Amino acid sequence: MESEDLLQLCQRFPDVDALANAHGLLELLSAQKLQLEEQIAVVSRRSPEKIRQLQDATLKVKTESQKLHEKRFLLLQLLQQISTDNDLINQLVTTKRKLIRLETAREYVDALAKAQNLSSRIHHLLDKNPVAALAEYDELRALTIGVQRKGPSSETGFATLPGFPDLRTYVGEITFGAYENLKSKLSQKLERSLELLGWPAPVDTNTKHDDLTTFRKAFAQLLLLQHPPVSPGESDVEYPLLLPMEVMLRAPVLHFRYHFEGNRPTNRLEKPEWAFTRVLTVIREHAPFLCGPVQSLLDEGGFQVDAKNEFTRGLVTALMQKLRLDVPKLLSQPHLFSHAIKETIEFDRALREVHLYVEPAGSGTGCVSVFTEQPEWFQQWVAMETIAVKEQFREVLDSDEAWEFAYGKLDDVEDLKPTQSAEATITILEVVTNLYKLLPNFSHQLAFFNDIQLALLEDYLQEIRTGVKRHLSTFNPINTPGAMLPNKSLQIEGICRYASSLIYVSDVLREWAAQPFFAEFWDQLVRQQMDQDALATISETVFDEVIEAYTAQIERIKDIIVQDVFKEFVEALWKYEKRRSWAPVHKVEVGTDLEITPDLCPALDILSHFLPVMYENLPSSIFRAAMIELAGRVDEHLYSRLVLNGRFNQVGAAQLYLDMTKGMWGGVFKPWHRKPEAVFKRIRESLTVLMLPTESTTPGEPSLASVVDAFIDRDESAIHNLRERLELHWLTDDDVEAVLNRTTAMDNLNTGI
């Protein structure tokens, strides 16, 4: 340590002059020493106090530990003493059981006495004061609910009392009996008030005030009567009719059953519409009374129920029961079965659209759901609809106007041009959708979709495929230009309308796929797919596969149309195409004395004839695609067969330029394309090369010589600049060289590329 202190002193006082600061250092060290001494004194004073506190805490913990140990010892002794006194334990258990039984018996007797007392009071008040009787019934009903809540599994449950009947059942029977008595009495009172109003005839809402007041009072009293919690021997009804509505429906339903369920002349299998009409008439006639006084009574009672809808539900229930009786008789008579279903669907539609009828959630959707209740009934329905749809479909296709446009001559801007067969197919599909879209069971909906709608769409596609095959076997170009042209126009028109039909159906299916019904239908179908790998590749909508198949056939038809018209064009072009020399020796002023080559005219006539046929019979989007594809094929043919096989001088190139600009672009294709030359890329750029002057008269202007020099020298920069100036974007360098070699000027230049 001495050496370290010496080292520090040397660092602080490196020389004699530094010793002048020694006094300041001494004062600093003295102050630090005093501070340390004060801290030591404080710590010395606090230490005994902390030690004393720790000693007190330790003593306290020790004392408490000793007390706990003593308590543990006493408890162990007590437990040992109790465990050896088995007789005392058994006695306590027995006493507890007796107390429980006594308490159960007391509660049993109290509940029984109260139930019997309430039942007696209800019976006594039934005639004198129905309102007071209803109050007593509500108390009895509350007692029944309390007894039921105890349940047989409760330690003090009434059902566990041996030697006595089940109190829950007994009180329930008393409550049900009181309910039936009240219901009978109050129902009779309501029936008498209805008779005063002339029921079941339509009630005049402006009837005598006293009669209407009597009805209101009787209706309101019966409305207060609630169903018992459990009706012995009956299953719980999820959506029971209101009691006053049951009473009001008795007469109309009895009248309906008398006329339409018995042997009356009005009950005829071939006339189900009579029953439907009767129900609609009753609803219409009673609507003012139901929507007026009856609805106000329900609103005053706090019932959020539509009176007309509730009344309609009762009539619909009776009508569905009639249908259940009729369906077995209809199975052997398909024609009547079909008629009954159609009338049922129309009735359901009238209820929803005219009377705004809404069924309770979870119930069957409409009367037509009756036909799905038995597998045999539903299978017969689907089979019958399948036969009817096929007959309708065949009748449409066999019609002479099947492939005529549905709306006559359409405007040129229309992108959809439906034929009568396409429109009829969509109509049939819509009818089938309306048949099953409201069925409550998804499996029934799926049966209609798979067995009828998808099958119909496949049949329509197959019919068009057959027509296309027939077209391919009969449409053959002949060597005489223009021969049989009208007949061939009809053939092209027919195949164009096949494509128009498929496009229209596909477009409608796309719209349907986005509708809520088919979107939900697809979601349900996807959820049924258990294979996750299959889910990964599944389509996005229910009609995707059909649309894909239709689109593929549309594309094939477009290719066939282009191919057929192109073949006719090539056959008519044979003389023009046969020409090899485009280098006349006689002198002609370029652009003055030239006319369209006569040998080209038959080919131009072919295109001029077929392009309007295509335009009038194809949707605009498909026509444009077919026209551009046809122009591309004509362009490629003229380039490969004419340009690359001919010999051109300036006059010959000018003649070809005139044939293209006035004949092909300005004549044939001008009505169908704003810039037809833009589609003929190869022939347009070839003409640019063929018409280059041999030598440039203006410095810097491209000429045949400058282009040849650039290609001979393989000057990439020069070639690129020339291509940009001449706008040669489609022909490759090899193509440009090939066109240059077809010019007679190359012979004069005494060179070749």
mmCIF file of C-alpha atoms in Angstrom, residues 466-663:
data_model
loop_
_atom_site.group_PDB
_atom_site.id
_atom_site.type_symbol
_atom_site.label_atom_id
_atom_site.label_comp_id
_atom_site.label_asym_id
_atom_site.label_seq_id
_atom_site.Cartn_x
_atom_site.Cartn_y
_atom_site.Cartn_z
ATOM 1 C CA THR A 466 -74.012 -31.325 -81.832
ATOM 2 C CA GLY A 467 -74.939 -28.314 -83.963
ATOM 3 C CA VAL A 468 -71.278 -27.323 -84.242
ATOM 4 C CA LYS A 469 -70.324 -30.829 -85.378
ATOM 5 C CA ARG A 470 -73.084 -30.707 -87.960
ATOM 6 C CA HIS A 471 -71.760 -27.360 -89.187
ATOM 7 C CA LEU A 472 -68.215 -28.702 -89.495
ATOM 8 C CA SER A 473 -69.406 -31.613 -91.607
ATOM 9 C CA THR A 474 -71.303 -29.414 -94.077
ATOM 10 C CA PHE A 475 -69.290 -26.191 -94.375
ATOM 11 C CA ASN A 476 -66.592 -26.792 -96.974
ATOM 12 C CA PRO A 477 -65.064 -24.088 -99.183
ATOM 13 C CA ILE A 478 -65.151 -24.697 -102.914
ATOM 14 C CA ASN A 479 -62.897 -23.439 -105.646
ATOM 15 C CA THR A 480 -65.532 -21.307 -107.309
ATOM 16 C CA PRO A 481 -65.501 -17.956 -105.491
ATOM 17 C CA GLY A 482 -68.936 -16.848 -104.370
ATOM 18 C CA ALA A 483 -70.651 -20.150 -105.138
ATOM 19 C CA MET A 484 -73.344 -21.095 -102.625
ATOM 20 C CA LEU A 485 -72.488 -17.931 -100.701
ATOM 21 C CA PRO A 486 -76.024 -17.293 -99.378
ATOM 22 C CA ASN A 487 -76.231 -20.841 -97.998
ATOM 23 C CA LYS A 488 -72.852 -20.485 -96.341
ATOM 24 C CA SER A 489 -73.938 -17.181 -94.838
ATOM 25 C CA LEU A 490 -76.832 -18.965 -93.158
ATOM 26 C CA GLN A 491 -74.409 -21.543 -91.791
ATOM 27 C CA ILE A 492 -72.094 -18.868 -90.393
ATOM 28 C CA GLU A 493 -75.141 -17.067 -88.993
ATOM 29 C CA GLY A 494 -76.272 -20.260 -87.256
ATOM 30 C CA ILE A 495 -72.956 -21.019 -85.588
ATOM 31 C CA CYS A 496 -72.636 -17.360 -84.536
ATOM 32 C CA ARG A 497 -75.975 -17.637 -82.789
ATOM 33 C CA TYR A 498 -74.769 -20.718 -80.946
ATOM 34 C CA ALA A 499 -72.043 -18.545 -79.451
ATOM 35 C CA SER A 500 -74.508 -15.723 -78.692
ATOM 36 C CA SER A 501 -76.750 -18.180 -76.877
ATOM 37 C CA LEU A 502 -73.945 -19.534 -74.731
ATOM 38 C CA ILE A 503 -72.687 -16.043 -73.912
ATOM 39 C CA TYR A 504 -76.145 -14.928 -72.795
ATOM 40 C CA VAL A 505 -76.694 -17.961 -70.555
ATOM 41 C CA SER A 506 -73.191 -17.606 -69.060
ATOM 42 C CA ASP A 507 -73.769 -13.932 -68.323
ATOM 43 C CA VAL A 508 -77.066 -14.654 -66.546
ATOM 44 C CA LEU A 509 -75.426 -17.438 -64.516
ATOM 45 C CA ARG A 510 -72.711 -15.015 -63.380
ATOM 46 C CA GLU A 511 -75.398 -12.620 -62.161
ATOM 47 C CA TRP A 512 -77.231 -15.419 -60.359
ATOM 48 C CA ALA A 513 -74.045 -16.632 -58.674
ATOM 49 C CA ALA A 514 -73.745 -13.246 -56.941
ATOM 50 C CA GLN A 515 -77.330 -13.304 -55.638
ATOM 51 C CA PRO A 516 -77.808 -14.015 -51.901
ATOM 52 C CA PHE A 517 -79.690 -17.271 -52.455
ATOM 53 C CA PHE A 518 -77.065 -18.913 -54.682
ATOM 54 C CA ALA A 519 -74.204 -17.467 -52.611
ATOM 55 C CA GLU A 520 -75.659 -19.045 -49.461
ATOM 56 C CA PHE A 521 -76.450 -22.219 -51.405
ATOM 57 C CA TRP A 522 -72.777 -22.468 -52.421
ATOM 58 C CA ASP A 523 -71.585 -21.826 -48.857
ATOM 59 C CA GLN A 524 -73.723 -24.697 -47.585
ATOM 60 C CA LEU A 525 -72.430 -26.955 -50.320
ATOM 61 C CA VAL A 526 -68.820 -26.059 -49.485
ATOM 62 C CA ARG A 527 -69.392 -26.739 -45.789
ATOM 63 C CA GLN A 528 -70.487 -30.246 -46.669
ATOM 64 C CA GLN A 529 -67.090 -30.912 -48.262
ATOM 65 C CA MET A 530 -65.151 -32.783 -45.601
ATOM 66 C CA ASP A 531 -61.986 -33.219 -47.668
ATOM 67 C CA GLN A 532 -59.745 -30.196 -46.981
ATOM 68 C CA ASP A 533 -57.636 -30.939 -50.071
ATOM 69 C CA ALA A 534 -60.770 -30.686 -52.175
ATOM 70 C CA LEU A 535 -61.667 -27.396 -50.539
ATOM 71 C CA ALA A 536 -58.349 -25.914 -51.637
ATOM 72 C CA THR A 537 -59.223 -26.427 -55.328
ATOM 73 C CA ILE A 538 -62.951 -25.764 -55.126
ATOM 74 C CA SER A 539 -64.634 -23.192 -57.360
ATOM 75 C CA GLU A 540 -65.673 -19.780 -56.108
ATOM 76 C CA THR A 541 -69.365 -19.931 -57.127
ATOM 77 C CA VAL A 542 -71.943 -22.609 -57.736
ATOM 78 C CA PHE A 543 -71.944 -22.036 -61.524
ATOM 79 C CA ASP A 544 -68.175 -21.796 -62.114
ATOM 80 C CA GLU A 545 -67.805 -25.219 -63.735
ATOM 81 C CA VAL A 546 -70.763 -24.634 -66.051
ATOM 82 C CA ILE A 547 -69.513 -21.180 -67.040
ATOM 83 C CA GLU A 548 -66.045 -22.590 -67.681
ATOM 84 C CA ALA A 549 -67.450 -25.290 -69.991
ATOM 85 C CA TYR A 550 -69.605 -22.726 -71.824
ATOM 86 C CA THR A 551 -66.658 -20.343 -72.208
ATOM 87 C CA ALA A 552 -64.498 -23.099 -73.683
ATOM 88 C CA GLN A 553 -67.215 -23.887 -76.237
ATOM 89 C CA ILE A 554 -67.614 -20.186 -77.070
ATOM 90 C CA GLU A 555 -63.880 -19.949 -77.741
ATOM 91 C CA ARG A 556 -64.040 -23.041 -79.955
ATOM 92 C CA ILE A 557 -66.964 -21.631 -81.945
ATOM 93 C CA LYS A 558 -65.074 -18.365 -82.427
ATOM 94 C CA ASP A 559 -62.068 -20.281 -83.778
ATOM 95 C CA ILE A 560 -64.328 -22.251 -86.143
ATOM 96 C CA ILE A 561 -65.941 -19.070 -87.481
ATOM 97 C CA VAL A 562 -62.535 -17.506 -88.119
ATOM 98 C CA GLN A 563 -61.261 -20.701 -89.725
ATOM 99 C CA ASP A 564 -64.292 -21.060 -92.023
ATOM 100 C CA VAL A 565 -64.245 -17.459 -93.229
ATOM 101 C CA PHE A 566 -60.472 -17.589 -93.666
ATOM 102 C CA LYS A 567 -60.737 -20.729 -95.781
ATOM 103 C CA GLU A 568 -63.291 -19.042 -98.009
ATOM 104 C CA PHE A 569 -60.980 -16.045 -98.295
ATOM 105 C CA VAL A 570 -57.988 -18.208 -99.238
ATOM 106 C CA GLU A 571 -60.013 -20.076 -101.873
ATOM 107 C CA ALA A 572 -61.074 -16.790 -103.436
ATOM 108 C CA LEU A 573 -57.515 -15.414 -103.296
ATOM 109 C CA TRP A 574 -55.884 -18.132 -105.369
ATOM 110 C CA LYS A 575 -55.392 -16.083 -108.571
ATOM 111 C CA TYR A 576 -54.105 -13.054 -106.684
ATOM 112 C CA GLU A 577 -51.872 -15.236 -104.556
ATOM 113 C CA LYS A 578 -50.558 -17.087 -107.599
ATOM 114 C CA ARG A 579 -49.028 -13.919 -108.969
ATOM 115 C CA ARG A 580 -45.264 -13.901 -108.473
ATOM 116 C CA SER A 581 -44.012 -10.905 -110.434
ATOM 117 C CA TRP A 582 -44.846 -7.492 -109.023
ATOM 118 C CA ALA A 583 -42.304 -5.721 -111.202
ATOM 119 C CA PRO A 584 -44.044 -4.450 -114.371
ATOM 120 C CA VAL A 585 -41.661 -3.196 -117.039
ATOM 121 C CA HIS A 586 -44.027 -0.512 -118.377
ATOM 122 C CA LYS A 587 -43.688 2.865 -116.826
ATOM 123 C CA VAL A 588 -46.511 3.966 -114.540
ATOM 124 C CA GLU A 589 -46.740 7.035 -112.371
ATOM 125 C CA VAL A 590 -47.008 5.714 -108.832
ATOM 126 C CA GLY A 591 -50.256 6.692 -107.156
ATOM 127 C CA THR A 592 -51.984 8.097 -110.300
ATOM 128 C CA ASP A 593 -53.003 5.400 -112.794
ATOM 129 C CA LEU A 594 -53.284 2.452 -110.388
ATOM 130 C CA GLU A 595 -56.516 0.632 -109.449
ATOM 131 C CA ILE A 596 -57.288 -2.292 -107.132
ATOM 132 C CA THR A 597 -56.084 -5.518 -108.700
ATOM 133 C CA PRO A 598 -59.125 -7.382 -110.154
ATOM 134 C CA ASP A 599 -57.871 -10.758 -108.897
ATOM 135 C CA LEU A 600 -58.135 -9.474 -105.304
ATOM 136 C CA CYS A 601 -61.784 -8.482 -105.599
ATOM 137 C CA PRO A 602 -63.312 -11.986 -105.077
ATOM 138 C CA ALA A 603 -61.409 -12.361 -101.827
ATOM 139 C CA LEU A 604 -62.458 -8.878 -100.721
ATOM 140 C CA ASP A 605 -66.063 -9.752 -101.572
ATOM 141 C CA ILE A 606 -65.848 -12.829 -99.334
ATOM 142 C CA LEU A 607 -64.704 -10.759 -96.361
ATOM 143 C CA SER A 608 -67.208 -7.991 -97.139
ATOM 144 C CA HIS A 609 -69.973 -10.576 -97.145
ATOM 145 C CA PHE A 610 -69.117 -12.527 -93.996
ATOM 146 C CA LEU A 611 -67.967 -9.733 -91.668
ATOM 147 C CA PRO A 612 -71.455 -8.097 -91.511
ATOM 148 C CA VAL A 613 -72.975 -11.544 -90.876
ATOM 149 C CA MET A 614 -70.603 -12.032 -87.971
ATOM 150 C CA TYR A 615 -71.267 -8.524 -86.660
ATOM 151 C CA GLU A 616 -75.053 -8.925 -86.725
ATOM 152 C CA ASN A 617 -75.069 -12.313 -85.038
ATOM 153 C CA LEU A 618 -72.269 -12.130 -82.463
ATOM 154 C CA PRO A 619 -72.072 -10.049 -79.294
ATOM 155 C CA SER A 620 -69.764 -7.093 -79.859
ATOM 156 C CA SER A 621 -66.960 -8.409 -77.631
ATOM 157 C CA ILE A 622 -66.799 -11.768 -79.432
ATOM 158 C CA PHE A 623 -67.143 -10.172 -82.869
ATOM 159 C CA ARG A 624 -64.232 -7.851 -82.186
ATOM 160 C CA ALA A 625 -62.034 -10.732 -80.996
ATOM 161 C CA ALA A 626 -62.988 -12.854 -84.025
ATOM 162 C CA MET A 627 -62.475 -9.954 -86.451
ATOM 163 C CA ILE A 628 -58.997 -9.188 -85.067
ATOM 164 C CA GLU A 629 -58.032 -12.857 -85.176
ATOM 165 C CA LEU A 630 -59.283 -13.150 -88.780
ATOM 166 C CA ALA A 631 -57.349 -10.033 -89.772
ATOM 167 C CA GLY A 632 -54.225 -11.462 -88.155
ATOM 168 C CA ARG A 633 -54.537 -14.681 -90.131
ATOM 169 C CA VAL A 634 -55.119 -12.772 -93.381
ATOM 170 C CA ASP A 635 -52.084 -10.636 -92.577
ATOM 171 C CA GLU A 636 -49.883 -13.673 -91.943
ATOM 172 C CA HIS A 637 -51.124 -15.370 -95.129
ATOM 173 C CA LEU A 638 -50.478 -12.348 -97.337
ATOM 174 C CA TYR A 639 -47.025 -11.911 -95.861
ATOM 175 C CA SER A 640 -45.925 -15.535 -96.212
ATOM 176 C CA ARG A 641 -47.631 -16.375 -99.525
ATOM 177 C CA LEU A 642 -47.488 -13.056 -101.345
ATOM 178 C CA VAL A 643 -44.634 -10.911 -100.065
ATOM 179 C CA LEU A 644 -42.086 -13.656 -99.481
ATOM 180 C CA ASN A 645 -42.864 -15.339 -102.836
ATOM 181 C CA GLY A 646 -43.056 -12.255 -105.055
ATOM 182 C CA ARG A 647 -40.606 -9.943 -106.805
ATOM 183 C CA PHE A 648 -41.323 -6.243 -106.341
ATOM 184 C CA ASN A 649 -40.219 -3.028 -107.939
ATOM 185 C CA GLN A 650 -41.515 0.398 -107.003
ATOM 186 C CA VAL A 651 -44.608 0.104 -109.196
ATOM 187 C CA GLY A 652 -45.463 -3.386 -107.926
ATOM 188 C CA ALA A 653 -45.001 -2.278 -104.334
ATOM 189 C CA ALA A 654 -47.267 0.694 -104.976
ATOM 190 C CA GLN A 655 -49.898 -1.621 -106.471
ATOM 191 C CA LEU A 656 -49.821 -3.864 -103.428
ATOM 192 C CA TYR A 657 -49.974 -0.783 -101.201
ATOM 193 C CA LEU A 658 -53.081 0.413 -103.066
ATOM 194 C CA ASP A 659 -54.713 -3.027 -102.809
ATOM 195 C CA MET A 660 -54.182 -3.001 -99.068
ATOM 196 C CA THR A 661 -55.011 0.612 -98.232
ATOM 197 C CA LYS A 662 -58.081 0.993 -100.441
ATOM 198 C CA GLY A 663 -59.215 -2.586 -100.784
#
